[in-house]
PDB file of C-alpha atoms in Angstrom:
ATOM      1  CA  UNK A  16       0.000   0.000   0.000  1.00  0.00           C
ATOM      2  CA  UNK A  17       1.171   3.377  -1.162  1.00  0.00           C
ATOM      3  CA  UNK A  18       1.323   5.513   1.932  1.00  0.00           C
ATOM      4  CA  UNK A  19       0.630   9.636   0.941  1.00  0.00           C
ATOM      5  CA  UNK A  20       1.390  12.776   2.639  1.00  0.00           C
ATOM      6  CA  UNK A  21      -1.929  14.350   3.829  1.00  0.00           C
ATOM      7  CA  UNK A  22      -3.910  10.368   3.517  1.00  0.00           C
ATOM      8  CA  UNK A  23      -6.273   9.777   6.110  1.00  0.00           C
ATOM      9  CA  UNK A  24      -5.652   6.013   7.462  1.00  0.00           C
ATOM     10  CA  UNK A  25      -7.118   3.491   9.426  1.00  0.00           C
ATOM     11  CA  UNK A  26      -4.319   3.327  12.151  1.00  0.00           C
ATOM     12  CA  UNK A  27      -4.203   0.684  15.370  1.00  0.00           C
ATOM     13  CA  UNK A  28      -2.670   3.309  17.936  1.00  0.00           C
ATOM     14  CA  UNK A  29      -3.000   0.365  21.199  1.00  0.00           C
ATOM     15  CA  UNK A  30      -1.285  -0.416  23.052  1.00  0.00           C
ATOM     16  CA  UNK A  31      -0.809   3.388  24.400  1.00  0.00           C
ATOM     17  CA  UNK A  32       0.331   5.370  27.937  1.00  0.00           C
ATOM     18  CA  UNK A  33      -1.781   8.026  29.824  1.00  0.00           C
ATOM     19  CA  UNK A  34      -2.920  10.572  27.777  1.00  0.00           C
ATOM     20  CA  UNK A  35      -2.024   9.544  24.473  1.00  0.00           C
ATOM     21  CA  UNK A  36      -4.936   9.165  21.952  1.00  0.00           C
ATOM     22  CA  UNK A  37      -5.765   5.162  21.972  1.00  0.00           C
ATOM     23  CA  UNK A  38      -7.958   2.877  19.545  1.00  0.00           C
ATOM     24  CA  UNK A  39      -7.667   1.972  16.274  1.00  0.00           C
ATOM     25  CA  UNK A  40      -8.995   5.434  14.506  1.00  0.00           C
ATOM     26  CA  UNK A  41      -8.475   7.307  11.381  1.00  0.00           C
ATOM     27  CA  UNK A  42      -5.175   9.753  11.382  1.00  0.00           C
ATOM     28  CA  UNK A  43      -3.998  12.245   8.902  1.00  0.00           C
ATOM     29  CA  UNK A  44      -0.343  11.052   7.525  1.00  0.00           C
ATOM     30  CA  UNK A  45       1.533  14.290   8.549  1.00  0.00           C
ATOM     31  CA  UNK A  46       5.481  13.246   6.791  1.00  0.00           C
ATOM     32  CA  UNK A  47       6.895  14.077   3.308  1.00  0.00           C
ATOM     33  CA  UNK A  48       6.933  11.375   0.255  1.00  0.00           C
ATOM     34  CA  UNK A  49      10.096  10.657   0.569  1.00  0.00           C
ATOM     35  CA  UNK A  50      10.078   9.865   4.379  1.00  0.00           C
ATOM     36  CA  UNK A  51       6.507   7.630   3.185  1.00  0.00           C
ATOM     37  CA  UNK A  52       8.683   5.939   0.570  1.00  0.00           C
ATOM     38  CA  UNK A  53      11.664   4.807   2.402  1.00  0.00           C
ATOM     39  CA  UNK A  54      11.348   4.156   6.119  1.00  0.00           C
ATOM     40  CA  UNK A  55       8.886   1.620   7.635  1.00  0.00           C
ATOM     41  CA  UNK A  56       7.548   4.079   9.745  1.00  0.00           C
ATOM     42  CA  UNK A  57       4.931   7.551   9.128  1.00  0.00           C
ATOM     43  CA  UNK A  58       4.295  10.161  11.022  1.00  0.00           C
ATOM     44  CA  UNK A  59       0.557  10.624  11.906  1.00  0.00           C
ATOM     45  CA  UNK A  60      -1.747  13.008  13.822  1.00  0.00           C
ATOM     46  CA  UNK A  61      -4.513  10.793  15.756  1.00  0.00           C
ATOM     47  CA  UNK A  62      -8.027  12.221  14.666  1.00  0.00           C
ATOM     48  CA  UNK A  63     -10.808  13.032  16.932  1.00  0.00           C
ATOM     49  CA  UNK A  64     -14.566  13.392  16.968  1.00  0.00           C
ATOM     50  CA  UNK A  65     -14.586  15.241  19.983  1.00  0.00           C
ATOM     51  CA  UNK A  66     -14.700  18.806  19.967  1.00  0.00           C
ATOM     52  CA  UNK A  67     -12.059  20.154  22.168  1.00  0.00           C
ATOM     53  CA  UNK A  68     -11.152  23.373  20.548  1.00  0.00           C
ATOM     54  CA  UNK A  69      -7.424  24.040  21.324  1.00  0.00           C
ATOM     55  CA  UNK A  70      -5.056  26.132  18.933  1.00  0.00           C
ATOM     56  CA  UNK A  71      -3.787  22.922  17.935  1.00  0.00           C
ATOM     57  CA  UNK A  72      -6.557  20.821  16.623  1.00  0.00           C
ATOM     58  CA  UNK A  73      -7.878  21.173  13.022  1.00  0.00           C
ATOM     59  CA  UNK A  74     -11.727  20.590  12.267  1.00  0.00           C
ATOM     60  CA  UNK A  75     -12.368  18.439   9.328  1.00  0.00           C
ATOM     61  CA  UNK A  76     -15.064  16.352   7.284  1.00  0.00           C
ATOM     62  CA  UNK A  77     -14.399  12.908   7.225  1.00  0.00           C
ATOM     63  CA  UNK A  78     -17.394   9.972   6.522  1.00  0.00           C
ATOM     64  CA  UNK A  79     -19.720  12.883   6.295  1.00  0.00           C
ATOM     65  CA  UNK A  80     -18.797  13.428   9.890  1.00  0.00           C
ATOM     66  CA  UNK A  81     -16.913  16.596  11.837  1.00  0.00           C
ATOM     67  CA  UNK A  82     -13.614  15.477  13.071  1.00  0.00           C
ATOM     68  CA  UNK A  83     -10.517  17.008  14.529  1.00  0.00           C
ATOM     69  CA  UNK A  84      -7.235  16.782  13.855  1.00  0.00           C
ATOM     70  CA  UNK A  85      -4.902  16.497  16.939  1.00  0.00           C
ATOM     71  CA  UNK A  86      -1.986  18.210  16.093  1.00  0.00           C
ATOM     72  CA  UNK A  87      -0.667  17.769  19.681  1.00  0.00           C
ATOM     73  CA  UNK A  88      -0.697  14.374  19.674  1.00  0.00           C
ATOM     74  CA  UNK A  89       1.984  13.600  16.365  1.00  0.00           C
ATOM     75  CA  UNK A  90       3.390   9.977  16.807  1.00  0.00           C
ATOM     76  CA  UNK A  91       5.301   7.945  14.566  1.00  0.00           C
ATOM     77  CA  UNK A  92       4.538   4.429  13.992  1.00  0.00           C
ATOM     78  CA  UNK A  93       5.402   1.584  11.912  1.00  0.00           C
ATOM     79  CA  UNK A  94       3.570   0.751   8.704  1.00  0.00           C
ATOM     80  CA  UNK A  95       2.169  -2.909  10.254  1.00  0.00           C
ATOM     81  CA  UNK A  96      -0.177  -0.230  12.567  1.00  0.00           C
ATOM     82  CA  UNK A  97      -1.787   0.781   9.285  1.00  0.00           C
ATOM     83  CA  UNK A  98      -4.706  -0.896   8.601  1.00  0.00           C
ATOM     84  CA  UNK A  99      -5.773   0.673   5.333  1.00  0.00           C
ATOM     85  CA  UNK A 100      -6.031   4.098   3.470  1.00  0.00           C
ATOM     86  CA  UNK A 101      -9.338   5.817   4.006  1.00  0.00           C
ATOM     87  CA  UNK A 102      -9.654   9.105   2.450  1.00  0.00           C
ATOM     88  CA  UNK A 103      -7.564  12.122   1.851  1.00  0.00           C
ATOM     89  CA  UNK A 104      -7.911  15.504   3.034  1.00  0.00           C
ATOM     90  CA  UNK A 105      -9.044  18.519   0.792  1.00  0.00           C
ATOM     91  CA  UNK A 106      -6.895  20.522  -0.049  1.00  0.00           C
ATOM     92  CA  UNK A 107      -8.618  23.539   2.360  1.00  0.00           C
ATOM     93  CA  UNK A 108      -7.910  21.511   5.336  1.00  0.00           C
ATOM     94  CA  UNK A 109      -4.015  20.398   4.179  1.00  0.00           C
ATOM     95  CA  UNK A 110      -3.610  24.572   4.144  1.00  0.00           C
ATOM     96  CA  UNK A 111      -4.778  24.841   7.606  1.00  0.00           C
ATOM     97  CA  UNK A 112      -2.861  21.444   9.218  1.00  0.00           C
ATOM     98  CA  UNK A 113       0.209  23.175   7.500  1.00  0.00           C
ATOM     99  CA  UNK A 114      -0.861  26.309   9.346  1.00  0.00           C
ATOM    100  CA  UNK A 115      -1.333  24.798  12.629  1.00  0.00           C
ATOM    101  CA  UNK A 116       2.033  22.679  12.344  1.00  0.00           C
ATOM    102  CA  UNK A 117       4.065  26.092  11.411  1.00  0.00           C
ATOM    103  CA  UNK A 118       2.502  27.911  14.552  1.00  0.00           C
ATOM    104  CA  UNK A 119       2.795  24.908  16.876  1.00  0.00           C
ATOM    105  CA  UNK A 120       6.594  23.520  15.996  1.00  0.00           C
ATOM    106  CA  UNK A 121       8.482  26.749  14.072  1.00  0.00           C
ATOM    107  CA  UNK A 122       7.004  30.117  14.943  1.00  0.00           C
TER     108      UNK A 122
END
């Protein structure tokens, strides 16, 4: 399965710690091509259907459903965690998760 930047997959996140988002849940595939291409790992951001409106979640459509993207809780995990690609985001919310990633981790 070809893994894309900005994909929305079907991810097993268990077994987790504390606070970390758990369940197997849709995520948004946050790293580059070339990162997708080579490594046996992505980088993901866990998404949410509840509405907790911090600076750092991004509100999206998925399944004719409002979800969030949780921007605070980035992992990366190996490609066996993948269970399949679901969707991909528009290109509206890939502007704002680029947005929210620049604020968070560079500004």
């Amino acid at each position: 399965m070809e893994i894309r930047q900005y994909d929305i997959v079907l991810v097993n996140l268990d077994p987790t710690i504390g606070s970390e988002i758990k369940k197997t849940r849709p995520c948004a595939v946050i790293s580059p091509k070339e990162m997708n291409q080579f490594l046996n790992t992505v980088v993901i951001a866990p998404m949410t259907s509840h509405a907790k409106l911090y600076p750092t979640r991004v509100k999206v459509i998925h399944d004719n459903k409002n979800g969030w993207i949780a921007i605070d809780q980035i992992r990366t995990v190996d490609k066996l965690r993948v269970i399949k690609i679901l969707d991909s985001l528009t290109l509206r919310e890939i502007e704002k998760v680029k947005s929210v990633l620049r604020e968070t981790f560079v500004d």
